[in-house]
């Protein structure tokens, strides 16, 4: 990392559903959709500046077949931008931040426990983040095998503290006042962590959330993340970075639409999948030389009859409900009841049919909102992504 490299922008996203003070992901959300939401908050329309995407999570959607094209289209970064996946929690996210090249978007996603996603765009200038040290314990005391729940060997927080994270934190924090992710607040302050911000979460988004607090504070400081058997420390310098939050007021998780009946066995269609991804996930329409706009794009213009004389037209993510209906009949495999809306897209004649999401009370004609990337279905094991309509606008003013 160059000496002048740093965090230029940071975005945080949390799902709306809340239970016992924790946020839970919606039934149409996963690591991919969460990563795109946080990434868009960080980029705020500057996807063309991104040269690499690094996605860090301990809970991947898939171990093979990461939806890289969906992530690129959702973030509106170039088609050639590599999307790199790393398995890990808080320490892995800090490693990725401290080793990133200019133009890298580092995204950390936690879907378990308290769901959150955080993204940082690193460019020349901004808030510098440099690696300060690493520590390992001899054997991790929490181990999870693929496909199994976590196995906690002692299930004793004192053993884990004294043999696990405490020696690592002591070795990495020579002075009090550091920021600490992965340790409950009460314990963290006993070890000298700043009372301003600490997080018990061990996922990859937690240190990015603390970094947002450090930037807002603004003071230089050390940020440490601990995981099951490792800890990583970075030094955060002073500077300015844009911080944007896509965090809406919570809705009780009891009002989250529930799946009814058996998971529907929806067949996967390769032609439909191939045709759909660019237009549907990229939200790209076609404009004929006569001015007629079609979405999904048509080769043959229905107004003037010309063939293939169209230009791609990127659609706005914002729009207004033209009409909506709530379906109360249970459909196997679909969360219900669900609301469908025809949405008039801003600055275009296009109207799209979309499922309404994150709106426990549905929506009405004239409501404004935005199209957000969601997992619409799982077909024969393959996730199918597209846009749902999210009524209202985030308080943070994220576009
Ligand atoms: Zn035409």
mmCIF file of C-alpha atoms and ligand atoms in Angstrom:
data_model
loop_
_atom_site.group_PDB
_atom_site.id
_atom_site.type_symbol
_atom_site.label_atom_id
_atom_site.label_comp_id
_atom_site.label_asym_id
_atom_site.label_seq_id
_atom_site.Cartn_x
_atom_site.Cartn_y
_atom_site.Cartn_z
ATOM 1 C CA UNK A 1 0.000 0.000 0.000
ATOM 2 C CA UNK A 2 1.301 3.428 -0.937
ATOM 3 C CA UNK A 3 1.936 6.031 1.713
ATOM 4 C CA UNK A 4 -0.914 8.276 0.563
ATOM 5 C CA UNK A 5 -3.482 5.527 0.128
ATOM 6 C CA UNK A 6 -6.560 5.525 2.275
ATOM 7 C CA UNK A 7 -10.277 5.207 2.755
ATOM 8 C CA UNK A 8 -12.029 7.783 0.588
ATOM 9 C CA UNK A 9 -15.589 6.586 1.162
ATOM 10 C CA UNK A 10 -17.341 4.175 3.474
ATOM 11 C CA UNK A 11 -20.865 2.750 3.293
ATOM 12 C CA UNK A 12 -22.858 0.779 5.839
ATOM 13 C CA UNK A 13 -26.014 -1.235 5.269
ATOM 14 C CA UNK A 14 -28.285 -3.022 7.726
ATOM 15 C CA UNK A 15 -31.497 -4.934 6.982
ATOM 16 C CA UNK A 16 -34.735 -3.452 8.368
ATOM 17 C CA UNK A 17 -35.874 -6.486 10.386
ATOM 18 C CA UNK A 18 -35.127 -6.316 14.102
ATOM 19 C CA UNK A 19 -35.352 -8.813 16.979
ATOM 20 C CA UNK A 20 -33.989 -8.206 20.501
ATOM 21 C CA UNK A 21 -31.991 -5.211 19.271
ATOM 22 C CA UNK A 22 -30.316 -7.221 16.504
ATOM 23 C CA UNK A 23 -30.949 -6.853 12.788
ATOM 24 C CA UNK A 24 -31.939 -9.949 10.800
ATOM 25 C CA UNK A 25 -31.691 -10.404 7.043
ATOM 26 C CA UNK A 26 -34.885 -10.566 4.979
ATOM 27 C CA UNK A 27 -35.966 -13.783 3.275
ATOM 28 C CA UNK A 28 -34.858 -12.232 -0.040
ATOM 29 C CA UNK A 29 -31.406 -11.140 1.185
ATOM 30 C CA UNK A 30 -28.045 -12.909 1.226
ATOM 31 C CA UNK A 31 -24.320 -12.062 1.186
ATOM 32 C CA UNK A 32 -24.524 -10.943 -2.456
ATOM 33 C CA UNK A 33 -27.427 -8.511 -1.985
ATOM 34 C CA UNK A 34 -25.991 -7.177 1.309
ATOM 35 C CA UNK A 35 -22.581 -6.613 -0.340
ATOM 36 C CA UNK A 36 -24.176 -4.667 -3.187
ATOM 37 C CA UNK A 37 -26.238 -2.527 -0.781
ATOM 38 C CA UNK A 38 -23.179 -1.505 1.275
ATOM 39 C CA UNK A 39 -21.015 -1.088 -1.817
ATOM 40 C CA UNK A 40 -23.531 1.238 -3.457
ATOM 41 C CA UNK A 41 -23.720 3.317 -0.279
ATOM 42 C CA UNK A 42 -19.913 3.705 -0.329
ATOM 43 C CA UNK A 43 -19.661 4.414 -4.054
ATOM 44 C CA UNK A 44 -22.627 6.789 -4.393
ATOM 45 C CA UNK A 45 -22.560 6.544 -8.182
ATOM 46 C CA UNK A 46 -18.777 6.264 -8.609
ATOM 47 C CA UNK A 47 -18.616 2.613 -9.640
ATOM 48 C CA UNK A 48 -16.374 3.498 -12.582
ATOM 49 C CA UNK A 49 -13.532 4.320 -10.123
ATOM 50 C CA UNK A 50 -13.413 0.717 -8.864
ATOM 51 C CA UNK A 51 -10.607 -1.508 -10.187
ATOM 52 C CA UNK A 52 -11.090 -4.486 -7.845
ATOM 53 C CA UNK A 53 -13.739 -5.769 -5.451
ATOM 54 C CA UNK A 54 -12.709 -7.816 -2.401
ATOM 55 C CA UNK A 55 -15.626 -9.464 -0.588
ATOM 56 C CA UNK A 56 -14.906 -10.832 2.906
ATOM 57 C CA UNK A 57 -17.422 -12.947 4.823
ATOM 58 C CA UNK A 58 -17.473 -15.911 7.185
ATOM 59 C CA UNK A 59 -20.864 -17.038 5.889
ATOM 60 C CA UNK A 60 -20.670 -17.328 2.087
ATOM 61 C CA UNK A 61 -23.845 -18.033 0.098
ATOM 62 C CA UNK A 62 -21.985 -20.620 -1.952
ATOM 63 C CA UNK A 63 -18.554 -22.241 -1.836
ATOM 64 C CA UNK A 64 -18.574 -22.545 -5.605
ATOM 65 C CA UNK A 65 -20.345 -20.312 -8.071
ATOM 66 C CA UNK A 66 -20.118 -16.878 -6.462
ATOM 67 C CA UNK A 67 -22.471 -14.505 -8.319
ATOM 68 C CA UNK A 68 -19.642 -12.229 -9.495
ATOM 69 C CA UNK A 69 -21.545 -10.900 -12.522
ATOM 70 C CA UNK A 70 -24.478 -9.955 -10.274
ATOM 71 C CA UNK A 71 -22.115 -8.136 -7.897
ATOM 72 C CA UNK A 72 -20.502 -6.202 -10.786
ATOM 73 C CA UNK A 73 -23.843 -5.225 -12.321
ATOM 74 C CA UNK A 74 -25.374 -4.380 -8.954
ATOM 75 C CA UNK A 75 -22.427 -2.127 -8.071
ATOM 76 C CA UNK A 76 -22.217 -0.687 -11.606
ATOM 77 C CA UNK A 77 -18.484 -1.357 -11.833
ATOM 78 C CA UNK A 78 -16.763 -2.322 -15.095
ATOM 79 C CA UNK A 79 -17.316 -5.752 -16.634
ATOM 80 C CA UNK A 80 -13.582 -6.559 -16.311
ATOM 81 C CA UNK A 81 -13.268 -5.656 -12.628
ATOM 82 C CA UNK A 82 -12.152 -8.747 -10.673
ATOM 83 C CA UNK A 83 -14.362 -9.783 -7.765
ATOM 84 C CA UNK A 84 -12.240 -11.612 -5.219
ATOM 85 C CA UNK A 85 -13.779 -13.617 -2.409
ATOM 86 C CA UNK A 86 -12.090 -14.161 0.976
ATOM 87 C CA UNK A 87 -13.389 -16.353 3.771
ATOM 88 C CA UNK A 88 -13.008 -14.761 7.190
ATOM 89 C CA UNK A 89 -14.238 -12.403 9.878
ATOM 90 C CA UNK A 90 -13.022 -9.096 11.298
ATOM 91 C CA UNK A 91 -9.261 -9.788 11.091
ATOM 92 C CA UNK A 92 -9.557 -10.839 7.427
ATOM 93 C CA UNK A 93 -11.444 -7.631 6.621
ATOM 94 C CA UNK A 94 -8.691 -5.489 8.214
ATOM 95 C CA UNK A 95 -6.001 -7.462 6.338
ATOM 96 C CA UNK A 96 -7.867 -6.740 3.100
ATOM 97 C CA UNK A 97 -8.142 -3.022 3.941
ATOM 98 C CA UNK A 98 -4.479 -2.619 4.863
ATOM 99 C CA UNK A 99 -3.170 -4.454 1.784
ATOM 100 C CA UNK A 100 -5.549 -2.967 -0.807
ATOM 101 C CA UNK A 101 -4.395 -1.097 -3.904
ATOM 102 C CA UNK A 102 -5.917 2.193 -4.999
ATOM 103 C CA UNK A 103 -9.344 1.643 -6.556
ATOM 104 C CA UNK A 104 -10.191 -1.394 -4.413
ATOM 105 C CA UNK A 105 -13.652 -1.694 -2.877
ATOM 106 C CA UNK A 106 -13.353 -3.854 0.268
ATOM 107 C CA UNK A 107 -16.707 -5.211 1.451
ATOM 108 C CA UNK A 108 -17.341 -7.116 4.677
ATOM 109 C CA UNK A 109 -20.657 -8.908 5.169
ATOM 110 C CA UNK A 110 -22.156 -10.508 8.287
ATOM 111 C CA UNK A 111 -25.446 -12.310 7.790
ATOM 112 C CA UNK A 112 -25.468 -14.165 11.110
ATOM 113 C CA UNK A 113 -26.230 -12.708 14.577
ATOM 114 C CA UNK A 114 -26.466 -8.933 14.061
ATOM 115 C CA UNK A 115 -26.606 -8.555 10.284
ATOM 116 C CA UNK A 116 -24.584 -5.741 8.722
ATOM 117 C CA UNK A 117 -22.521 -5.020 5.636
ATOM 118 C CA UNK A 118 -19.761 -2.421 5.334
ATOM 119 C CA UNK A 119 -17.813 -1.265 2.291
ATOM 120 C CA UNK A 120 -14.799 0.990 1.888
ATOM 121 C CA UNK A 121 -13.391 2.516 -1.281
ATOM 122 C CA UNK A 122 -9.621 2.988 -1.109
ATOM 123 C CA UNK A 123 -7.994 5.640 -3.254
ATOM 124 C CA UNK A 124 -4.993 7.940 -3.119
ATOM 125 C CA UNK A 125 -5.708 10.377 -0.309
ATOM 126 C CA UNK A 126 -8.416 9.822 2.258
ATOM 127 C CA UNK A 127 -7.989 8.260 5.686
ATOM 128 C CA UNK A 128 -4.825 6.092 5.775
ATOM 129 C CA UNK A 129 -5.107 2.541 7.136
ATOM 130 C CA UNK A 130 -1.853 0.664 7.756
ATOM 131 C CA UNK A 131 -1.201 -2.773 9.188
ATOM 132 C CA UNK A 132 0.059 -2.530 12.791
ATOM 133 C CA UNK A 133 0.332 -6.201 13.701
ATOM 134 C CA UNK A 134 -1.142 -9.668 13.897
ATOM 135 C CA UNK A 135 -1.453 -12.255 16.632
ATOM 136 C CA UNK A 136 -2.510 -15.885 16.637
ATOM 137 C CA UNK A 137 -3.415 -18.222 19.451
ATOM 138 C CA UNK A 138 -2.077 -21.766 19.191
ATOM 139 C CA UNK A 139 -5.436 -23.397 18.576
ATOM 140 C CA UNK A 140 -8.750 -21.716 17.759
ATOM 141 C CA UNK A 141 -11.366 -22.591 20.371
ATOM 142 C CA UNK A 142 -14.334 -22.120 18.085
ATOM 143 C CA UNK A 143 -14.306 -24.270 15.005
ATOM 144 C CA UNK A 144 -17.008 -24.692 12.434
ATOM 145 C CA UNK A 145 -16.945 -27.348 9.776
ATOM 146 C CA UNK A 146 -18.551 -26.790 6.403
ATOM 147 C CA UNK A 147 -22.266 -27.414 6.720
ATOM 148 C CA UNK A 148 -22.236 -27.650 10.527
ATOM 149 C CA UNK A 149 -23.020 -25.229 13.328
ATOM 150 C CA UNK A 150 -20.065 -23.771 15.234
ATOM 151 C CA UNK A 151 -18.444 -26.033 17.785
ATOM 152 C CA UNK A 152 -17.328 -24.202 20.899
ATOM 153 C CA UNK A 153 -14.833 -26.482 22.661
ATOM 154 C CA UNK A 154 -15.121 -25.098 26.187
ATOM 155 C CA UNK A 155 -18.229 -22.926 25.832
ATOM 156 C CA UNK A 156 -16.628 -20.796 28.542
ATOM 157 C CA UNK A 157 -16.079 -17.105 27.858
ATOM 158 C CA UNK A 158 -13.382 -16.870 30.583
ATOM 159 C CA UNK A 159 -11.259 -19.641 29.046
ATOM 160 C CA UNK A 160 -11.662 -18.066 25.650
ATOM 161 C CA UNK A 161 -10.690 -14.663 27.014
ATOM 162 C CA UNK A 162 -7.621 -15.759 28.993
ATOM 163 C CA UNK A 163 -6.242 -18.223 26.437
ATOM 164 C CA UNK A 164 -7.743 -16.692 23.327
ATOM 165 C CA UNK A 165 -8.242 -13.038 22.620
ATOM 166 C CA UNK A 166 -6.852 -11.313 25.750
ATOM 167 C CA UNK A 167 -3.146 -12.137 25.112
ATOM 168 C CA UNK A 168 -3.614 -11.151 21.457
ATOM 169 C CA UNK A 169 -5.220 -7.818 22.372
ATOM 170 C CA UNK A 170 -2.525 -7.076 24.991
ATOM 171 C CA UNK A 171 0.217 -7.700 22.445
ATOM 172 C CA UNK A 172 -1.446 -5.510 19.820
ATOM 173 C CA UNK A 173 -2.583 -2.609 22.038
ATOM 174 C CA UNK A 174 0.351 -0.912 23.764
ATOM 175 C CA UNK A 175 -1.822 2.073 24.789
ATOM 176 C CA UNK A 176 -5.440 2.278 25.977
ATOM 177 C CA UNK A 177 -8.059 3.981 23.830
ATOM 178 C CA UNK A 178 -8.036 1.559 20.898
ATOM 179 C CA UNK A 179 -11.161 0.386 19.061
ATOM 180 C CA UNK A 180 -11.995 -3.299 19.410
ATOM 181 C CA UNK A 181 -14.240 -5.580 17.334
ATOM 182 C CA UNK A 182 -15.097 -9.096 18.435
ATOM 183 C CA UNK A 183 -15.312 -8.540 22.201
ATOM 184 C CA UNK A 184 -18.409 -7.488 24.208
ATOM 185 C CA UNK A 185 -18.319 -3.780 25.197
ATOM 186 C CA UNK A 186 -18.090 -4.442 28.951
ATOM 187 C CA UNK A 187 -15.049 -6.710 28.507
ATOM 188 C CA UNK A 188 -13.512 -4.441 25.870
ATOM 189 C CA UNK A 189 -13.405 -1.380 28.133
ATOM 190 C CA UNK A 190 -11.812 -3.435 30.944
ATOM 191 C CA UNK A 191 -8.944 -4.143 28.570
ATOM 192 C CA UNK A 192 -8.508 -0.482 27.716
ATOM 193 C CA UNK A 193 -10.644 -0.225 24.583
ATOM 194 C CA UNK A 194 -12.303 3.102 23.847
ATOM 195 C CA UNK A 195 -15.799 3.399 25.263
ATOM 196 C CA UNK A 196 -16.708 5.373 22.179
ATOM 197 C CA UNK A 197 -17.114 2.261 20.066
ATOM 198 C CA UNK A 198 -16.592 -1.441 20.340
ATOM 199 C CA UNK A 199 -18.462 -4.341 18.876
ATOM 200 C CA UNK A 200 -19.049 -7.882 20.070
ATOM 201 C CA UNK A 201 -19.539 -8.998 16.468
ATOM 202 C CA UNK A 202 -16.761 -11.102 14.948
ATOM 203 C CA UNK A 203 -17.860 -10.864 11.360
ATOM 204 C CA UNK A 204 -16.138 -8.989 8.567
ATOM 205 C CA UNK A 205 -18.454 -5.963 8.711
ATOM 206 C CA UNK A 206 -17.841 -5.187 12.410
ATOM 207 C CA UNK A 207 -14.432 -3.445 12.058
ATOM 208 C CA UNK A 208 -15.753 -1.457 9.087
ATOM 209 C CA UNK A 209 -18.578 -0.227 11.330
ATOM 210 C CA UNK A 210 -16.000 0.836 13.935
ATOM 211 C CA UNK A 211 -13.912 2.492 11.236
ATOM 212 C CA UNK A 212 -16.963 4.615 10.375
ATOM 213 C CA UNK A 213 -17.145 5.728 14.028
ATOM 214 C CA UNK A 214 -13.395 6.504 14.043
ATOM 215 C CA UNK A 215 -13.702 8.587 10.870
ATOM 216 C CA UNK A 216 -16.730 10.445 12.250
ATOM 217 C CA UNK A 217 -14.851 11.093 15.501
ATOM 218 C CA UNK A 218 -12.167 12.223 13.765
ATOM 219 C CA UNK A 219 -9.068 11.049 15.576
ATOM 220 C CA UNK A 220 -6.181 8.816 14.684
ATOM 221 C CA UNK A 221 -6.297 5.492 16.473
ATOM 222 C CA UNK A 222 -5.687 1.786 16.511
ATOM 223 C CA UNK A 223 -8.415 -0.598 15.411
ATOM 224 C CA UNK A 224 -8.196 -4.258 16.433
ATOM 225 C CA UNK A 225 -10.435 -7.115 15.295
ATOM 226 C CA UNK A 226 -10.405 -10.519 16.968
ATOM 227 C CA UNK A 227 -11.806 -13.754 15.648
ATOM 228 C CA UNK A 228 -11.839 -17.350 16.878
ATOM 229 C CA UNK A 229 -8.052 -17.637 16.978
ATOM 230 C CA UNK A 230 -6.540 -14.610 15.297
ATOM 231 C CA UNK A 231 -6.351 -10.854 15.799
ATOM 232 C CA UNK A 232 -5.291 -8.097 13.422
ATOM 233 C CA UNK A 233 -4.528 -4.465 14.251
ATOM 234 C CA UNK A 234 -4.427 -1.486 11.909
ATOM 235 C CA UNK A 235 -3.522 2.127 12.562
ATOM 236 C CA UNK A 236 -6.021 4.617 11.216
ATOM 237 C CA UNK A 237 -4.630 8.056 10.450
ATOM 238 C CA UNK A 238 -6.431 11.354 10.172
ATOM 239 C CA UNK A 239 -8.056 12.597 7.023
ATOM 240 C CA UNK A 240 -11.459 12.978 5.500
ATOM 241 C CA UNK A 241 -13.702 10.311 4.047
ATOM 242 C CA UNK A 242 -17.354 10.293 3.089
ATOM 243 C CA UNK A 243 -19.475 8.039 5.296
ATOM 244 C CA UNK A 244 -22.956 7.081 4.130
ATOM 245 C CA UNK A 245 -25.417 4.818 5.897
ATOM 246 C CA UNK A 246 -28.234 2.907 4.242
ATOM 247 C CA UNK A 247 -29.889 2.067 7.554
ATOM 248 C CA UNK A 248 -33.653 2.377 7.881
ATOM 249 C CA UNK A 249 -35.779 2.506 11.001
ATOM 250 C CA UNK A 250 -36.300 -1.054 12.242
ATOM 251 C CA UNK A 251 -39.417 -3.131 11.629
ATOM 252 C CA UNK A 252 -40.127 -5.948 14.138
ATOM 253 C CA UNK A 253 -38.979 -9.270 12.687
ATOM 254 C CA UNK A 254 -42.345 -10.762 13.638
ATOM 255 C CA UNK A 255 -43.755 -8.788 10.684
ATOM 256 C CA UNK A 256 -41.214 -10.249 8.264
ATOM 257 C CA UNK A 257 -43.050 -12.215 5.543
ATOM 258 C CA UNK A 258 -42.674 -15.935 6.207
ATOM 259 C CA UNK A 259 -42.228 -18.793 3.783
ATOM 260 C CA UNK A 260 -45.361 -20.883 3.487
ATOM 261 C CA UNK A 261 -45.417 -24.568 2.643
ATOM 262 C CA UNK A 262 -42.691 -26.466 0.885
ATOM 263 C CA UNK A 263 -39.888 -24.747 -1.013
ATOM 264 C CA UNK A 264 -41.196 -24.649 -4.585
ATOM 265 C CA UNK A 265 -39.090 -26.607 -7.035
ATOM 266 C CA UNK A 266 -38.805 -23.912 -9.674
ATOM 267 C CA UNK A 267 -36.957 -25.140 -12.756
ATOM 268 C CA UNK A 268 -33.785 -23.346 -13.822
ATOM 269 C CA UNK A 269 -33.883 -21.986 -17.379
ATOM 270 C CA UNK A 270 -30.455 -21.365 -18.895
ATOM 271 C CA UNK A 271 -31.732 -19.255 -21.862
ATOM 272 C CA UNK A 272 -33.816 -17.086 -19.532
ATOM 273 C CA UNK A 273 -30.877 -16.760 -17.139
ATOM 274 C CA UNK A 274 -28.438 -15.722 -19.878
ATOM 275 C CA UNK A 275 -30.886 -13.248 -21.455
ATOM 276 C CA UNK A 276 -31.968 -11.758 -18.173
ATOM 277 C CA UNK A 277 -28.761 -11.011 -16.336
ATOM 278 C CA UNK A 278 -27.598 -7.908 -18.224
ATOM 279 C CA UNK A 279 -30.998 -6.261 -18.635
ATOM 280 C CA UNK A 280 -32.563 -7.317 -15.368
ATOM 281 C CA UNK A 281 -29.654 -7.153 -12.935
ATOM 282 C CA UNK A 282 -27.992 -4.275 -14.803
ATOM 283 C CA UNK A 283 -31.307 -2.417 -15.150
ATOM 284 C CA UNK A 284 -30.502 -1.527 -18.740
ATOM 285 C CA UNK A 285 -33.230 -0.640 -21.277
ATOM 286 C CA UNK A 286 -32.858 0.021 -25.015
ATOM 287 C CA UNK A 287 -33.626 3.255 -26.850
ATOM 288 C CA UNK A 288 -34.346 3.029 -30.580
ATOM 289 C CA UNK A 289 -33.175 5.786 -32.959
ATOM 290 C CA UNK A 290 -36.867 6.817 -33.150
ATOM 291 C CA UNK A 291 -36.811 7.461 -29.394
ATOM 292 C CA UNK A 292 -38.890 4.479 -28.302
ATOM 293 C CA UNK A 293 -37.616 2.907 -25.096
ATOM 294 C CA UNK A 294 -38.056 -0.806 -24.455
ATOM 295 C CA UNK A 295 -37.444 -2.745 -21.278
ATOM 296 C CA UNK A 296 -36.399 -5.495 -21.343
ATOM 297 C CA UNK A 297 -34.515 -4.373 -24.463
ATOM 298 C CA UNK A 298 -36.063 -5.408 -27.778
ATOM 299 C CA UNK A 299 -34.103 -5.986 -30.978
ATOM 300 C CA UNK A 300 -37.184 -5.161 -33.049
ATOM 301 C CA UNK A 301 -38.762 -1.737 -32.372
ATOM 302 C CA UNK A 302 -42.525 -2.043 -31.933
ATOM 303 C CA UNK A 303 -43.107 1.567 -33.022
ATOM 304 C CA UNK A 304 -40.982 2.059 -36.180
ATOM 305 C CA UNK A 305 -40.051 -1.534 -37.012
ATOM 306 C CA UNK A 306 -36.276 -0.919 -37.159
ATOM 307 C CA UNK A 307 -34.030 -3.839 -36.250
ATOM 308 C CA UNK A 308 -31.076 -3.558 -33.864
ATOM 309 C CA UNK A 309 -30.801 0.237 -34.057
ATOM 310 C CA UNK A 310 -30.860 0.770 -30.316
ATOM 311 C CA UNK A 311 -28.556 2.226 -27.688
ATOM 312 C CA UNK A 312 -28.426 0.871 -24.139
ATOM 313 C CA UNK A 313 -30.162 3.139 -21.644
ATOM 314 C CA UNK A 314 -29.287 2.789 -17.964
ATOM 315 C CA UNK A 315 -32.381 3.143 -15.840
ATOM 316 C CA UNK A 316 -32.644 5.090 -12.598
ATOM 317 C CA UNK A 317 -33.040 3.064 -9.397
ATOM 318 C CA UNK A 318 -35.715 5.480 -8.207
ATOM 319 C CA UNK A 319 -39.381 5.565 -9.053
ATOM 320 C CA UNK A 320 -42.988 5.890 -7.981
ATOM 321 C CA UNK A 321 -45.710 3.288 -7.494
ATOM 322 C CA UNK A 322 -48.100 3.341 -10.479
ATOM 323 C CA UNK A 323 -50.290 0.634 -9.020
ATOM 324 C CA UNK A 324 -49.925 -2.122 -6.428
ATOM 325 C CA UNK A 325 -51.718 -5.219 -5.208
ATOM 326 C CA UNK A 326 -51.235 -7.436 -2.165
ATOM 327 C CA UNK A 327 -51.558 -11.186 -2.687
ATOM 328 C CA UNK A 328 -52.826 -13.054 0.361
ATOM 329 C CA UNK A 329 -53.091 -16.528 -1.178
ATOM 330 C CA UNK A 330 -50.123 -18.578 0.076
ATOM 331 C CA UNK A 331 -47.721 -19.630 -2.671
ATOM 332 C CA UNK A 332 -45.299 -22.465 -1.817
ATOM 333 C CA UNK A 333 -41.740 -21.194 -1.660
ATOM 334 C CA UNK A 334 -42.696 -17.499 -1.728
ATOM 335 C CA UNK A 335 -42.712 -15.380 1.416
ATOM 336 C CA UNK A 336 -46.229 -14.128 1.945
ATOM 337 C CA UNK A 337 -48.447 -12.257 1.941
ATOM 338 C CA UNK A 338 -46.589 -10.291 -0.687
ATOM 339 C CA UNK A 339 -47.217 -7.065 -2.557
ATOM 340 C CA UNK A 340 -46.504 -6.542 -6.233
ATOM 341 C CA UNK A 341 -46.098 -3.042 -7.629
ATOM 342 C CA UNK A 342 -45.868 -1.550 -11.089
ATOM 343 C CA UNK A 343 -43.205 1.126 -10.652
ATOM 344 C CA UNK A 344 -42.777 4.126 -12.967
ATOM 345 C CA UNK A 345 -39.008 4.604 -13.258
ATOM 346 C CA UNK A 346 -37.773 8.187 -12.931
ATOM 347 C CA UNK A 347 -36.644 10.005 -16.114
ATOM 348 C CA UNK A 348 -37.924 7.273 -18.428
ATOM 349 C CA UNK A 349 -41.230 5.927 -19.792
ATOM 350 C CA UNK A 350 -40.374 2.494 -18.334
ATOM 351 C CA UNK A 351 -42.603 0.786 -15.808
ATOM 352 C CA UNK A 352 -41.387 -2.397 -14.136
ATOM 353 C CA UNK A 353 -43.266 -5.044 -12.191
ATOM 354 C CA UNK A 354 -41.503 -5.709 -8.896
ATOM 355 C CA UNK A 355 -42.164 -7.429 -5.623
ATOM 356 C CA UNK A 356 -42.343 -4.948 -2.739
ATOM 357 C CA UNK A 357 -39.726 -5.602 -0.049
ATOM 358 C CA UNK A 358 -38.925 -4.244 3.422
ATOM 359 C CA UNK A 359 -42.358 -2.647 3.656
ATOM 360 C CA UNK A 360 -44.342 -4.581 6.223
ATOM 361 C CA UNK A 361 -47.489 -2.604 5.379
ATOM 362 C CA UNK A 362 -47.199 -2.847 1.613
ATOM 363 C CA UNK A 363 -47.367 0.373 -0.376
ATOM 364 C CA UNK A 364 -49.822 2.662 -2.161
ATOM 365 C CA UNK A 365 -50.149 4.427 -5.499
ATOM 366 C CA UNK A 366 -47.806 7.429 -5.643
ATOM 367 C CA UNK A 367 -45.357 6.158 -3.017
ATOM 368 C CA UNK A 368 -41.743 6.890 -3.885
ATOM 369 C CA UNK A 369 -38.925 4.463 -3.319
ATOM 370 C CA UNK A 370 -36.098 2.645 -5.002
ATOM 371 C CA UNK A 371 -35.296 -0.605 -6.732
ATOM 372 C CA UNK A 372 -32.935 -2.739 -4.650
ATOM 373 C CA UNK A 373 -31.095 -5.916 -5.632
ATOM 374 C CA UNK A 374 -32.660 -8.980 -4.026
ATOM 375 C CA UNK A 375 -32.629 -12.739 -4.386
ATOM 376 C CA UNK A 376 -35.971 -13.368 -6.080
ATOM 377 C CA UNK A 377 -35.862 -17.172 -6.093
ATOM 378 C CA UNK A 378 -33.619 -20.184 -5.863
ATOM 379 C CA UNK A 379 -34.010 -22.343 -8.953
ATOM 380 C CA UNK A 380 -32.566 -25.847 -8.683
ATOM 381 C CA UNK A 381 -30.058 -24.476 -6.187
ATOM 382 C CA UNK A 382 -29.051 -21.462 -8.307
ATOM 383 C CA UNK A 383 -29.872 -18.064 -6.835
ATOM 384 C CA UNK A 384 -31.879 -15.842 -9.162
ATOM 385 C CA UNK A 385 -31.361 -12.127 -8.573
ATOM 386 C CA UNK A 386 -33.343 -9.108 -9.674
ATOM 387 C CA UNK A 387 -34.883 -5.947 -8.278
ATOM 388 C CA UNK A 388 -37.548 -5.456 -5.673
ATOM 389 C CA UNK A 389 -39.186 -2.162 -4.798
ATOM 390 C CA UNK A 390 -38.288 -0.705 -1.417
ATOM 391 C CA UNK A 391 -40.816 1.981 -0.414
ATOM 392 C CA UNK A 392 -39.499 5.167 1.183
ATOM 393 C CA UNK A 393 -36.005 6.584 1.115
ATOM 394 C CA UNK A 394 -33.201 5.896 3.603
ATOM 395 C CA UNK A 395 -32.786 8.526 6.303
ATOM 396 C CA UNK A 396 -29.093 8.865 5.465
ATOM 397 C CA UNK A 397 -29.982 10.111 2.004
ATOM 398 C CA UNK A 398 -28.226 7.302 0.172
ATOM 399 C CA UNK A 399 -28.951 7.303 -3.525
HETATM 400 ZN ZN1 LIG B 1 -38.002 2.686 -33.291
#
